[in-house]
Structures are given as structure tokens and as C-alpha cells.
JSON list of C-alpha atoms in Angstrom, two decimals:
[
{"chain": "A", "resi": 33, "resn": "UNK", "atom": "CA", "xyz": [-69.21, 77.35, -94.82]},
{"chain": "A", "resi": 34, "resn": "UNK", "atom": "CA", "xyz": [-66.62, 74.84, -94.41]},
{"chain": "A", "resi": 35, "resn": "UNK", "atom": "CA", "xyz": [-66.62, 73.09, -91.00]},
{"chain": "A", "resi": 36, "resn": "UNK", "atom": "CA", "xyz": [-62.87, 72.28, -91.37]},
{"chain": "A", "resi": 37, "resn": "UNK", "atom": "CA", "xyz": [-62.18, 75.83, -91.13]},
{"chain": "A", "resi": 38, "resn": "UNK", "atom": "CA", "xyz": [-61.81, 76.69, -87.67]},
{"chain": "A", "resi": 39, "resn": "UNK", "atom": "CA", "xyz": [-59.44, 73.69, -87.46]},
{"chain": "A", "resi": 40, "resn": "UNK", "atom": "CA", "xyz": [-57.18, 74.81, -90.04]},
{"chain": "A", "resi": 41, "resn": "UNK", "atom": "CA", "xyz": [-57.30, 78.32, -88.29]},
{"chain": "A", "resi": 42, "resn": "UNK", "atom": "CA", "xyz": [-55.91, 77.21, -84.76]},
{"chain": "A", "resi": 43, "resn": "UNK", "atom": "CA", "xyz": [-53.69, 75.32, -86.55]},
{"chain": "A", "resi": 44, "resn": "UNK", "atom": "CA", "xyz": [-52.14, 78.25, -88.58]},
{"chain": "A", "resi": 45, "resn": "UNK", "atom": "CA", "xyz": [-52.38, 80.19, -85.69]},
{"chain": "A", "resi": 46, "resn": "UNK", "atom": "CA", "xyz": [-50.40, 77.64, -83.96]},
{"chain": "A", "resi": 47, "resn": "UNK", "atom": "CA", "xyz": [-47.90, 76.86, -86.51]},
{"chain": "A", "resi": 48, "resn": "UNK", "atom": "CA", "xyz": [-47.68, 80.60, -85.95]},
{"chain": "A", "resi": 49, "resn": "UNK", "atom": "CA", "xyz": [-46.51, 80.74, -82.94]},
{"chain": "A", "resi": 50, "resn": "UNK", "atom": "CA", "xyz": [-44.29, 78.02, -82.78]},
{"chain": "A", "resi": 51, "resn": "UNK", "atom": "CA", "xyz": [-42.44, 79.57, -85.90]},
{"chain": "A", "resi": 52, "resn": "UNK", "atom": "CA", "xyz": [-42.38, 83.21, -84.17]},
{"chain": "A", "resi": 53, "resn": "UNK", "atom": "CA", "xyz": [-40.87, 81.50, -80.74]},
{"chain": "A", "resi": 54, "resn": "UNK", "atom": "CA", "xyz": [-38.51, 79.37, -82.78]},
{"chain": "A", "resi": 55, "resn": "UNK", "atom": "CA", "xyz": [-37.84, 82.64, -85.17]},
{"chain": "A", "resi": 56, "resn": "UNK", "atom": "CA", "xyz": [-36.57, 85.16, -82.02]},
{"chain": "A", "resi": 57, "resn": "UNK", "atom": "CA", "xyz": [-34.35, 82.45, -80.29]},
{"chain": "A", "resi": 58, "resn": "UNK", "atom": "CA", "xyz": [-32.51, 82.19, -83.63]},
{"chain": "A", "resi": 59, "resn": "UNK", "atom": "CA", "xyz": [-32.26, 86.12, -84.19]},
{"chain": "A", "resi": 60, "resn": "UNK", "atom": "CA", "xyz": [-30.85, 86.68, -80.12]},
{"chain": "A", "resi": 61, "resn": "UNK", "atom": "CA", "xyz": [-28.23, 84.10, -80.84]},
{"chain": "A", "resi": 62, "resn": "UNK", "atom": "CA", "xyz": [-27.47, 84.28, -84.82]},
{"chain": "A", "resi": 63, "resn": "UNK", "atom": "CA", "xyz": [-24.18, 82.73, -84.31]},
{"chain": "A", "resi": 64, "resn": "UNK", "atom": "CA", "xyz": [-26.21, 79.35, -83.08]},
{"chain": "A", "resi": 65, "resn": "UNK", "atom": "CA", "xyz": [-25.05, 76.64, -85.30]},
{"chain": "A", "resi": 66, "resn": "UNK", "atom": "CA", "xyz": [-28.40, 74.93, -85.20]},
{"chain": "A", "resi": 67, "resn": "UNK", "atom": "CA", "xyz": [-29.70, 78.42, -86.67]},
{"chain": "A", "resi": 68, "resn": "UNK", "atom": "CA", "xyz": [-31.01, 77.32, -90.07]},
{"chain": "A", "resi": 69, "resn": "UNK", "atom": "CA", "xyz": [-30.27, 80.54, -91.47]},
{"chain": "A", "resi": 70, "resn": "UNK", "atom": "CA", "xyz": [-26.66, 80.24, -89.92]},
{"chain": "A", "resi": 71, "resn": "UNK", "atom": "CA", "xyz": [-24.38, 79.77, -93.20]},
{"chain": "A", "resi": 72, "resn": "UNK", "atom": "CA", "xyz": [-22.19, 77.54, -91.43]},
{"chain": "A", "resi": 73, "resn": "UNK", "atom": "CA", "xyz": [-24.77, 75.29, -90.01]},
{"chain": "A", "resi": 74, "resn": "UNK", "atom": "CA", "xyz": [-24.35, 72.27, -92.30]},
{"chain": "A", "resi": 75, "resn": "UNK", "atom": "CA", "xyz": [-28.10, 71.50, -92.95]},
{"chain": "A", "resi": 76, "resn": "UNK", "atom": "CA", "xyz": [-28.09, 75.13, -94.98]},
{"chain": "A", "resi": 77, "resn": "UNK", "atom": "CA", "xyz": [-27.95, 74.34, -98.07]},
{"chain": "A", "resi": 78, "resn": "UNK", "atom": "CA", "xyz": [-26.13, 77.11, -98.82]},
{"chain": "A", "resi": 79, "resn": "UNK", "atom": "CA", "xyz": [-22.80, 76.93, -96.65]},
{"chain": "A", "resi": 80, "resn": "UNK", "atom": "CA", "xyz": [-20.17, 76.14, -99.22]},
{"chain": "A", "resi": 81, "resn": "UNK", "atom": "CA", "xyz": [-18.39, 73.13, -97.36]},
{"chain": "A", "resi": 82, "resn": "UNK", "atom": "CA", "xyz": [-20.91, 71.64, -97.52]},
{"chain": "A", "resi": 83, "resn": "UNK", "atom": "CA", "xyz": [-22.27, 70.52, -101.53]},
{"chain": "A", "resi": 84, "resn": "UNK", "atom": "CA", "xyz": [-24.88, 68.11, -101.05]},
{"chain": "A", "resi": 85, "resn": "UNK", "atom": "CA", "xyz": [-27.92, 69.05, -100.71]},
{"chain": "A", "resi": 86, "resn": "UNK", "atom": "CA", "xyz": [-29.09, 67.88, -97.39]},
{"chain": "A", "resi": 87, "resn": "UNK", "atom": "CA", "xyz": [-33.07, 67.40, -98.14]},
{"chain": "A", "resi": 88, "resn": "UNK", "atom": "CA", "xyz": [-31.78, 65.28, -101.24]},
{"chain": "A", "resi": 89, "resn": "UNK", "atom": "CA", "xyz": [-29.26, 63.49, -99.05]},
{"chain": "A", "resi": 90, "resn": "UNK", "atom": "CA", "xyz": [-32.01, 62.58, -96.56]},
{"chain": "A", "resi": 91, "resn": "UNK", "atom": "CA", "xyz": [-34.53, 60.93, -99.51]},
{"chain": "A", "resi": 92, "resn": "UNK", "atom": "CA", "xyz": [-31.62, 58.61, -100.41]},
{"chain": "A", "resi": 93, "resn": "UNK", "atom": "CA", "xyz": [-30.54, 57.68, -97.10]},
{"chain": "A", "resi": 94, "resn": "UNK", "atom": "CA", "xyz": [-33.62, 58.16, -94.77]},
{"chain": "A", "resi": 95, "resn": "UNK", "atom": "CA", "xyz": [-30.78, 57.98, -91.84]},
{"chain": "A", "resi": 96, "resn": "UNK", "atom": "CA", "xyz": [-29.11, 60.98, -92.74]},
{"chain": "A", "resi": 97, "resn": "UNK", "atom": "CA", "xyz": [-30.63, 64.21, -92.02]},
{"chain": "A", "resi": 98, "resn": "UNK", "atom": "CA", "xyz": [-30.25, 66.60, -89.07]},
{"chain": "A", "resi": 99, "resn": "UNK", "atom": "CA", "xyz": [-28.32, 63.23, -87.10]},
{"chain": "A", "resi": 100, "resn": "UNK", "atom": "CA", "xyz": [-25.35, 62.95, -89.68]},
{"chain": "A", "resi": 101, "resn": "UNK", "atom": "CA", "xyz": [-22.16, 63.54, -87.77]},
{"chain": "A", "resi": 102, "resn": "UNK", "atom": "CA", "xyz": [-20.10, 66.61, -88.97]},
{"chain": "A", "resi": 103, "resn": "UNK", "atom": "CA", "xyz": [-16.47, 65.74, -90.80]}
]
């Protein structure tokens, strides 16, 4: 038996958690523009005014990222 395991379980179990809190706040408030899923929130890659790719963006310019001001 590995004696890493019950590490890696708390930490699942805590990743978990953290993803189910952070999960419900987005679906009571959907219109949240910080609400990754939100298509107008400009760090989803998928709202149309917006075509770069923001995880791309943030390798070549390591100060971009969620901090970039909004035109």
C-alpha cells in the first residue's frame, strides 16, 4: 500500500469541496461576470469579443491573466 495515499485523498476531498463551494456561488448568481462559465466574462475563452485565448495570452505575457484591464 502506498503511504502517499491518504494524502492525496484529503487532498481530493478538499479540492472537492472548494470546487463544490466555488461551483453553487456561481450557479445562484450566473449573471456574475467573474463566473467562468459566464460567456461574457472575458477570461472564457469562448465569449466572442474576446479572440485571444487568455491561457495563451498569460504564457506570453506572465502579467496578463485574470489582472488585464477590460477595453
Amino acid at each position: 500500500m502506498n503511504p502517499m495515499n491518504p494524502i492525496n485523498l484529503e487532498r481530493d476531498t478538499l479540492h472537492e469541496i472548494r470546487f463544490t463551494v466555488f461551483s453553487s456561488e456561481f450557479r445562484v448568481n450566473p449573471s456574475n461576470p467573474s463566473n467562468p462559465m459566464n460567456p461574457m466574462n472575458p477570461m472564457n475563452p469562448s465569449n466572442p469579443s474576446n479572440p485571444i485565448n487568455p491561457e495563451r495570452d498569460t504564457k506570453k505575457n506572465p502579467l496578463k491573466g485574470r489582472h488585464y484591464v477590460r477595453q
